[in-house]
């Protein structure tokens, strides 16, 4: 099976930088994804890592270490609209195809 | 425009009834998924399918059933055996580099 851990809640100040960590245990690893979800809405894609290292996309960056089973999402220049839940998801190859499993999400609150 | 469509957006069901949630995609994706989300919780995997006429149980499949007769369609039936069906249900199809594309979700309430 898969086990994905994220902090439940985080609070940060507008304009600051915040790092949201995700640790996982899985076999057949085939990629790690980060999503943003606002209350009552479907998740939207933020980033994808399948090789070790940092992927940067504007104010958002994501890092992966496969040997450590560890990823983080880095949000820079925080804005109030960044207040949302951030979901880490791990894709694994199984006998029946690609299984995509989500963590419980990290609720980020951005304050003035 | 390509996308993934779930219907209906809101659904009410009486206890003891089966209900089917629709999910259609025109993205030509092979993989499709169903998730359940409870208030303040993450997404839990119900079923997934990689190809037509094949599907796999996820982590919480009990009380649910699916079919994949066409590549574009992956309906989910919530049966009367599901003890606590009230939840937000999300369907997704998968792109290799972006993971899941989600529908708008169906909010099911048992009355």
PDB file of C-alpha atoms in Angstrom:
ATOM      1  CA  UNK A   1       0.000   0.000   0.000  1.00  0.00           C
ATOM      2  CA  UNK A   2       0.924   3.665   0.021  1.00  0.00           C
ATOM      3  CA  UNK A   3       1.395   6.005   2.958  1.00  0.00           C
ATOM      4  CA  UNK A   4       1.507   9.766   2.401  1.00  0.00           C
ATOM      5  CA  UNK A   5       2.030  12.290   5.196  1.00  0.00           C
ATOM      6  CA  UNK A   6       1.596  16.066   5.171  1.00  0.00           C
ATOM      7  CA  UNK A   7       1.121  18.603   7.958  1.00  0.00           C
ATOM      8  CA  UNK A   8      -2.534  19.309   8.619  1.00  0.00           C
ATOM      9  CA  UNK A   9      -2.342  23.090   8.842  1.00  0.00           C
ATOM     10  CA  UNK A  10       0.110  25.927   8.256  1.00  0.00           C
ATOM     11  CA  UNK A  11      -0.114  29.682   8.638  1.00  0.00           C
ATOM     12  CA  UNK A  12       2.061  32.233   6.855  1.00  0.00           C
ATOM     13  CA  UNK A  13       2.188  35.976   6.227  1.00  0.00           C
ATOM     14  CA  UNK A  14       1.387  37.706   2.958  1.00  0.00           C
ATOM     15  CA  UNK A  15       4.573  38.276   0.945  1.00  0.00           C
ATOM     16  CA  UNK A  16       6.496  35.568   2.778  1.00  0.00           C
ATOM     17  CA  UNK A  17       7.729  32.136   1.660  1.00  0.00           C
ATOM     18  CA  UNK A  18       6.227  28.859   2.895  1.00  0.00           C
ATOM     19  CA  UNK A  19       7.388  25.274   2.445  1.00  0.00           C
ATOM     20  CA  UNK A  20       4.886  22.403   2.630  1.00  0.00           C
ATOM     21  CA  UNK A  21       6.461  18.994   3.143  1.00  0.00           C
ATOM     22  CA  UNK A  22       5.245  15.588   1.998  1.00  0.00           C
ATOM     23  CA  UNK A  23       6.724  12.205   2.860  1.00  0.00           C
ATOM     24  CA  UNK A  24       5.629   8.985   1.259  1.00  0.00           C
ATOM     25  CA  UNK A  25       6.198   5.256   1.216  1.00  0.00           C
ATOM     26  CA  UNK A  26       5.287   3.289  -1.868  1.00  0.00           C
ATOM     27  CA  UNK A  27       6.422   0.635  -4.284  1.00  0.00           C
ATOM     28  CA  UNK A  28       6.383   1.200  -8.026  1.00  0.00           C
ATOM     29  CA  UNK A  29       6.852   4.981  -7.700  1.00  0.00           C
ATOM     30  CA  UNK A  30       5.935   6.737 -10.941  1.00  0.00           C
ATOM     31  CA  UNK A  31       5.629  10.422 -10.107  1.00  0.00           C
ATOM     32  CA  UNK A  32       4.608  12.931  -7.458  1.00  0.00           C
ATOM     33  CA  UNK A  33       2.090  15.719  -7.984  1.00  0.00           C
ATOM     34  CA  UNK A  34       0.990  18.790  -6.061  1.00  0.00           C
ATOM     35  CA  UNK A  35      -2.523  20.194  -6.316  1.00  0.00           C
ATOM     36  CA  UNK A  36      -4.289  23.242  -4.919  1.00  0.00           C
ATOM     37  CA  UNK A  37      -7.870  22.971  -3.734  1.00  0.00           C
ATOM     38  CA  UNK A  38     -10.091  25.852  -2.667  1.00  0.00           C
ATOM     39  CA  UNK A  39     -13.053  25.047  -0.470  1.00  0.00           C
ATOM     40  CA  UNK A  40     -15.935  23.459  -2.358  1.00  0.00           C
ATOM     41  CA  UNK A  41     -13.977  23.169  -5.598  1.00  0.00           C
ATOM     42  CA  UNK A  42     -12.093  20.445  -7.433  1.00  0.00           C
ATOM     43  CA  UNK A  43      -8.292  20.289  -7.089  1.00  0.00           C
ATOM     44  CA  UNK A  44      -6.169  22.002  -9.735  1.00  0.00           C
ATOM     45  CA  UNK A  45      -2.728  20.878 -10.882  1.00  0.00           C
ATOM     46  CA  UNK A  46       0.343  22.776  -9.635  1.00  0.00           C
ATOM     47  CA  UNK A  47       3.438  20.661 -10.292  1.00  0.00           C
ATOM     48  CA  UNK A  48       4.876  17.281 -11.243  1.00  0.00           C
ATOM     49  CA  UNK A  49       8.145  15.587 -10.262  1.00  0.00           C
ATOM     50  CA  UNK A  50       9.306  12.176 -11.387  1.00  0.00           C
ATOM     51  CA  UNK A  51      13.098  12.693 -11.180  1.00  0.00           C
ATOM     52  CA  UNK A  52      15.073  14.041  -8.221  1.00  0.00           C
ATOM     53  CA  UNK A  53      15.500  17.764  -8.051  1.00  0.00           C
ATOM     54  CA  UNK A  54      13.686  21.048  -8.172  1.00  0.00           C
ATOM     55  CA  UNK A  55      10.998  22.073 -10.641  1.00  0.00           C
ATOM     56  CA  UNK A  56      10.233  25.788 -10.745  1.00  0.00           C
ATOM     57  CA  UNK A  57       7.104  27.373 -12.159  1.00  0.00           C
ATOM     58  CA  UNK A  58       6.629  31.037 -11.339  1.00  0.00           C
ATOM     59  CA  UNK A  59       5.941  31.526  -7.635  1.00  0.00           C
ATOM     60  CA  UNK A  60       5.678  27.775  -7.088  1.00  0.00           C
ATOM     61  CA  UNK A  61       8.512  25.248  -6.912  1.00  0.00           C
ATOM     62  CA  UNK A  62       8.486  21.571  -6.058  1.00  0.00           C
ATOM     63  CA  UNK A  63      11.332  19.341  -4.957  1.00  0.00           C
ATOM     64  CA  UNK A  64      11.645  15.551  -4.965  1.00  0.00           C
ATOM     65  CA  UNK A  65      14.063  13.098  -3.374  1.00  0.00           C
ATOM     66  CA  UNK A  66      13.070   9.575  -4.329  1.00  0.00           C
ATOM     67  CA  UNK A  67      15.645   7.924  -2.080  1.00  0.00           C
ATOM     68  CA  UNK A  68      14.214   9.745   0.941  1.00  0.00           C
ATOM     69  CA  UNK A  69      10.572   9.477  -0.097  1.00  0.00           C
ATOM     70  CA  UNK A  70      10.317  13.239   0.348  1.00  0.00           C
ATOM     71  CA  UNK A  71       8.915  16.189  -1.523  1.00  0.00           C
ATOM     72  CA  UNK A  72       8.144  19.798  -0.742  1.00  0.00           C
ATOM     73  CA  UNK A  73       6.130  22.555  -2.349  1.00  0.00           C
ATOM     74  CA  UNK A  74       7.583  26.044  -2.017  1.00  0.00           C
ATOM     75  CA  UNK A  75       5.335  29.045  -2.404  1.00  0.00           C
ATOM     76  CA  UNK A  76       6.994  32.449  -2.731  1.00  0.00           C
ATOM     77  CA  UNK A  77       5.584  35.967  -2.437  1.00  0.00           C
ATOM     78  CA  UNK A  78       2.478  34.662  -0.766  1.00  0.00           C
ATOM     79  CA  UNK A  79      -0.835  36.254  -1.662  1.00  0.00           C
ATOM     80  CA  UNK A  80      -4.130  36.084   0.165  1.00  0.00           C
ATOM     81  CA  UNK A  81      -5.575  34.023  -2.692  1.00  0.00           C
ATOM     82  CA  UNK A  82      -3.027  31.295  -1.908  1.00  0.00           C
ATOM     83  CA  UNK A  83      -5.094  30.383   1.148  1.00  0.00           C
ATOM     84  CA  UNK A  84      -6.231  26.876   0.205  1.00  0.00           C
ATOM     85  CA  UNK A  85      -5.584  23.202   0.792  1.00  0.00           C
ATOM     86  CA  UNK A  86      -2.462  21.776  -0.851  1.00  0.00           C
ATOM     87  CA  UNK A  87      -2.559  18.107  -1.756  1.00  0.00           C
ATOM     88  CA  UNK A  88       0.415  15.848  -2.369  1.00  0.00           C
ATOM     89  CA  UNK A  89      -0.341  12.858  -4.634  1.00  0.00           C
ATOM     90  CA  UNK A  90       1.806   9.855  -5.484  1.00  0.00           C
ATOM     91  CA  UNK A  91       1.411   7.755  -8.613  1.00  0.00           C
ATOM     92  CA  UNK A  92       2.498   4.128  -8.459  1.00  0.00           C
ATOM     93  CA  UNK A  93       2.514   1.381 -11.033  1.00  0.00           C
ATOM     94  CA  UNK A  94       0.351  -1.559  -9.973  1.00  0.00           C
ATOM     95  CA  UNK A  95      -0.754  -4.743 -11.672  1.00  0.00           C
ATOM     96  CA  UNK A  96      -3.873  -2.929 -12.776  1.00  0.00           C
ATOM     97  CA  UNK A  97      -2.326   0.279 -14.020  1.00  0.00           C
ATOM     98  CA  UNK A  98      -1.314   3.610 -12.489  1.00  0.00           C
ATOM     99  CA  UNK A  99      -2.746   4.167  -9.023  1.00  0.00           C
ATOM    100  CA  UNK A 100      -2.883   7.823  -7.925  1.00  0.00           C
ATOM    101  CA  UNK A 101      -3.153   8.275  -4.160  1.00  0.00           C
ATOM    102  CA  UNK A 102      -3.575  11.577  -2.335  1.00  0.00           C
ATOM    103  CA  UNK A 103      -2.401  12.724   1.052  1.00  0.00           C
ATOM    104  CA  UNK A 104      -4.865  14.304   3.450  1.00  0.00           C
ATOM    105  CA  UNK A 105      -3.835  17.809   2.396  1.00  0.00           C
ATOM    106  CA  UNK A 106      -2.289  20.811   4.147  1.00  0.00           C
ATOM    107  CA  UNK A 107      -4.615  23.714   4.871  1.00  0.00           C
ATOM    108  CA  UNK A 108      -2.635  26.920   4.334  1.00  0.00           C
ATOM    109  CA  UNK A 109      -3.865  30.171   5.788  1.00  0.00           C
ATOM    110  CA  UNK A 110      -2.247  33.374   4.542  1.00  0.00           C
ATOM    111  CA  UNK A 111      -2.581  36.327   6.904  1.00  0.00           C
ATOM    112  CA  UNK A 112      -1.878  40.042   6.536  1.00  0.00           C
TER     113      UNK A 112
ATOM    114  CA  UNK B   1     -13.015  22.403 -25.399  1.00  0.00           C
ATOM    115  CA  UNK B   2     -11.647  19.198 -23.931  1.00  0.00           C
ATOM    116  CA  UNK B   3     -12.552  18.363 -20.390  1.00  0.00           C
ATOM    117  CA  UNK B   4     -14.124  16.075 -17.884  1.00  0.00           C
ATOM    118  CA  UNK B   5     -17.798  16.368 -16.973  1.00  0.00           C
ATOM    119  CA  UNK B   6     -19.526  15.094 -13.891  1.00  0.00           C
ATOM    120  CA  UNK B   7     -23.256  15.157 -13.385  1.00  0.00           C
ATOM    121  CA  UNK B   8     -25.259  16.015 -11.495  1.00  0.00           C
ATOM    122  CA  UNK B   9     -23.550  18.648  -9.339  1.00  0.00           C
ATOM    123  CA  UNK B  10     -25.896  17.998  -6.416  1.00  0.00           C
ATOM    124  CA  UNK B  11     -27.690  14.723  -5.734  1.00  0.00           C
ATOM    125  CA  UNK B  12     -30.053  13.661  -2.986  1.00  0.00           C
ATOM    126  CA  UNK B  13     -30.746  10.026  -2.258  1.00  0.00           C
ATOM    127  CA  UNK B  14     -33.034   8.229   0.118  1.00  0.00           C
ATOM    128  CA  UNK B  15     -31.526   5.641   2.401  1.00  0.00           C
ATOM    129  CA  UNK B  16     -31.540   2.191   0.839  1.00  0.00           C
ATOM    130  CA  UNK B  17     -31.426   3.427  -2.748  1.00  0.00           C
ATOM    131  CA  UNK B  18     -28.677   2.909  -5.278  1.00  0.00           C
ATOM    132  CA  UNK B  19     -27.551   5.971  -7.217  1.00  0.00           C
ATOM    133  CA  UNK B  20     -25.231   6.370 -10.226  1.00  0.00           C
ATOM    134  CA  UNK B  21     -22.879   9.306 -10.721  1.00  0.00           C
ATOM    135  CA  UNK B  22     -21.870  10.122 -14.275  1.00  0.00           C
ATOM    136  CA  UNK B  23     -18.341  10.919 -15.457  1.00  0.00           C
ATOM    137  CA  UNK B  24     -17.441  11.632 -19.088  1.00  0.00           C
ATOM    138  CA  UNK B  25     -14.145  12.824 -20.575  1.00  0.00           C
ATOM    139  CA  UNK B  26     -13.141  13.860 -24.091  1.00  0.00           C
ATOM    140  CA  UNK B  27      -9.439  14.187 -23.375  1.00  0.00           C
ATOM    141  CA  UNK B  28      -8.622  10.755 -24.832  1.00  0.00           C
ATOM    142  CA  UNK B  29      -7.086   9.727 -21.505  1.00  0.00           C
ATOM    143  CA  UNK B  30      -6.710   6.043 -20.765  1.00  0.00           C
ATOM    144  CA  UNK B  31      -6.764   6.222 -16.967  1.00  0.00           C
ATOM    145  CA  UNK B  32      -9.776   7.336 -14.955  1.00  0.00           C
ATOM    146  CA  UNK B  33     -10.335   7.581 -11.201  1.00  0.00           C
ATOM    147  CA  UNK B  34     -13.079   8.057  -8.615  1.00  0.00           C
ATOM    148  CA  UNK B  35     -12.370   9.717  -5.267  1.00  0.00           C
ATOM    149  CA  UNK B  36     -14.429  10.521  -2.233  1.00  0.00           C
ATOM    150  CA  UNK B  37     -13.799  13.594  -0.085  1.00  0.00           C
ATOM    151  CA  UNK B  38     -15.339  14.200   3.320  1.00  0.00           C
ATOM    152  CA  UNK B  39     -15.378  17.682   4.929  1.00  0.00           C
ATOM    153  CA  UNK B  40     -11.891  18.809   5.890  1.00  0.00           C
ATOM    154  CA  UNK B  41     -10.364  15.591   4.595  1.00  0.00           C
ATOM    155  CA  UNK B  42      -8.182  14.533   1.698  1.00  0.00           C
ATOM    156  CA  UNK B  43      -9.206  12.492  -1.331  1.00  0.00           C
ATOM    157  CA  UNK B  44      -9.680   8.769  -0.874  1.00  0.00           C
ATOM    158  CA  UNK B  45      -9.491   6.464  -3.887  1.00  0.00           C
ATOM    159  CA  UNK B  46     -12.574   4.365  -4.598  1.00  0.00           C
ATOM    160  CA  UNK B  47     -11.859   2.754  -7.988  1.00  0.00           C
ATOM    161  CA  UNK B  48      -9.541   3.305 -10.923  1.00  0.00           C
ATOM    162  CA  UNK B  49      -9.382   2.069 -14.485  1.00  0.00           C
ATOM    163  CA  UNK B  50      -6.462   1.989 -16.886  1.00  0.00           C
ATOM    164  CA  UNK B  51      -8.243   0.556 -19.944  1.00  0.00           C
ATOM    165  CA  UNK B  52     -11.719  -0.241 -21.200  1.00  0.00           C
ATOM    166  CA  UNK B  53     -13.409  -3.228 -19.552  1.00  0.00           C
ATOM    167  CA  UNK B  54     -10.875  -3.297 -16.708  1.00  0.00           C
ATOM    168  CA  UNK B  55     -10.903  -1.568 -13.325  1.00  0.00           C
ATOM    169  CA  UNK B  56      -9.267  -1.947  -9.929  1.00  0.00           C
ATOM    170  CA  UNK B  57     -10.428  -1.411  -6.376  1.00  0.00           C
ATOM    171  CA  UNK B  58      -8.947   1.530  -4.571  1.00  0.00           C
ATOM    172  CA  UNK B  59      -8.648   1.975  -0.828  1.00  0.00           C
ATOM    173  CA  UNK B  60     -12.366   2.308  -0.015  1.00  0.00           C
ATOM    174  CA  UNK B  61     -14.221   0.291  -2.694  1.00  0.00           C
ATOM    175  CA  UNK B  62     -16.759  -1.385  -0.387  1.00  0.00           C
ATOM    176  CA  UNK B  63     -20.303  -0.295  -1.184  1.00  0.00           C
ATOM    177  CA  UNK B  64     -19.399   1.077  -4.605  1.00  0.00           C
ATOM    178  CA  UNK B  65     -19.317  -0.338  -8.133  1.00  0.00           C
ATOM    179  CA  UNK B  66     -18.062   0.958 -11.481  1.00  0.00           C
ATOM    180  CA  UNK B  67     -18.016   0.061 -15.157  1.00  0.00           C
ATOM    181  CA  UNK B  68     -15.765   1.059 -18.051  1.00  0.00           C
ATOM    182  CA  UNK B  69     -17.558   0.060 -21.226  1.00  0.00           C
ATOM    183  CA  UNK B  70     -16.205   3.051 -23.174  1.00  0.00           C
ATOM    184  CA  UNK B  71     -12.937   4.933 -22.916  1.00  0.00           C
ATOM    185  CA  UNK B  72     -14.818   8.189 -22.373  1.00  0.00           C
ATOM    186  CA  UNK B  73     -17.100   7.047 -19.576  1.00  0.00           C
ATOM    187  CA  UNK B  74     -16.547   5.793 -16.021  1.00  0.00           C
ATOM    188  CA  UNK B  75     -19.817   5.852 -14.026  1.00  0.00           C
ATOM    189  CA  UNK B  76     -19.841   5.179 -10.287  1.00  0.00           C
ATOM    190  CA  UNK B  77     -22.767   3.503  -8.515  1.00  0.00           C
ATOM    191  CA  UNK B  78     -23.167   4.130  -4.813  1.00  0.00           C
ATOM    192  CA  UNK B  79     -25.056   1.129  -3.534  1.00  0.00           C
ATOM    193  CA  UNK B  80     -27.255   0.715  -0.494  1.00  0.00           C
ATOM    194  CA  UNK B  81     -24.382  -1.246   1.053  1.00  0.00           C
ATOM    195  CA  UNK B  82     -22.373   1.955   1.476  1.00  0.00           C
ATOM    196  CA  UNK B  83     -22.989   2.857   5.132  1.00  0.00           C
ATOM    197  CA  UNK B  84     -22.110   6.533   4.994  1.00  0.00           C
ATOM    198  CA  UNK B  85     -22.482   7.758   1.412  1.00  0.00           C
ATOM    199  CA  UNK B  86     -22.885  11.492   2.057  1.00  0.00           C
ATOM    200  CA  UNK B  87     -19.717  13.057   0.596  1.00  0.00           C
ATOM    201  CA  UNK B  88     -18.187  15.020  -2.261  1.00  0.00           C
ATOM    202  CA  UNK B  89     -17.341  12.683  -5.159  1.00  0.00           C
ATOM    203  CA  UNK B  90     -14.646  13.592  -7.657  1.00  0.00           C
ATOM    204  CA  UNK B  91     -13.919  11.905 -10.960  1.00  0.00           C
ATOM    205  CA  UNK B  92     -10.605  12.374 -12.724  1.00  0.00           C
ATOM    206  CA  UNK B  93      -8.825  11.302 -15.871  1.00  0.00           C
ATOM    207  CA  UNK B  94      -5.078  11.174 -16.103  1.00  0.00           C
ATOM    208  CA  UNK B  95      -2.391  12.754 -18.222  1.00  0.00           C
ATOM    209  CA  UNK B  96       1.128  11.325 -17.675  1.00  0.00           C
ATOM    210  CA  UNK B  97       2.697  14.732 -16.956  1.00  0.00           C
ATOM    211  CA  UNK B  98      -0.160  16.369 -15.094  1.00  0.00           C
ATOM    212  CA  UNK B  99      -1.656  13.499 -13.179  1.00  0.00           C
ATOM    213  CA  UNK B 100      -5.331  14.011 -12.688  1.00  0.00           C
ATOM    214  CA  UNK B 101      -7.733  16.356 -14.442  1.00  0.00           C
ATOM    215  CA  UNK B 102     -10.815  16.665 -12.264  1.00  0.00           C
ATOM    216  CA  UNK B 103     -14.474  17.140 -12.980  1.00  0.00           C
ATOM    217  CA  UNK B 104     -16.451  19.695 -10.961  1.00  0.00           C
ATOM    218  CA  UNK B 105     -17.542  17.015  -8.498  1.00  0.00           C
ATOM    219  CA  UNK B 106     -20.895  15.672  -7.322  1.00  0.00           C
ATOM    220  CA  UNK B 107     -22.107  16.433  -3.830  1.00  0.00           C
ATOM    221  CA  UNK B 108     -24.210  13.485  -2.670  1.00  0.00           C
ATOM    222  CA  UNK B 109     -26.515  13.803   0.323  1.00  0.00           C
ATOM    223  CA  UNK B 110     -28.520  10.975   1.834  1.00  0.00           C
ATOM    224  CA  UNK B 111     -31.863  12.151   3.197  1.00  0.00           C
TER     225      UNK B 111
END
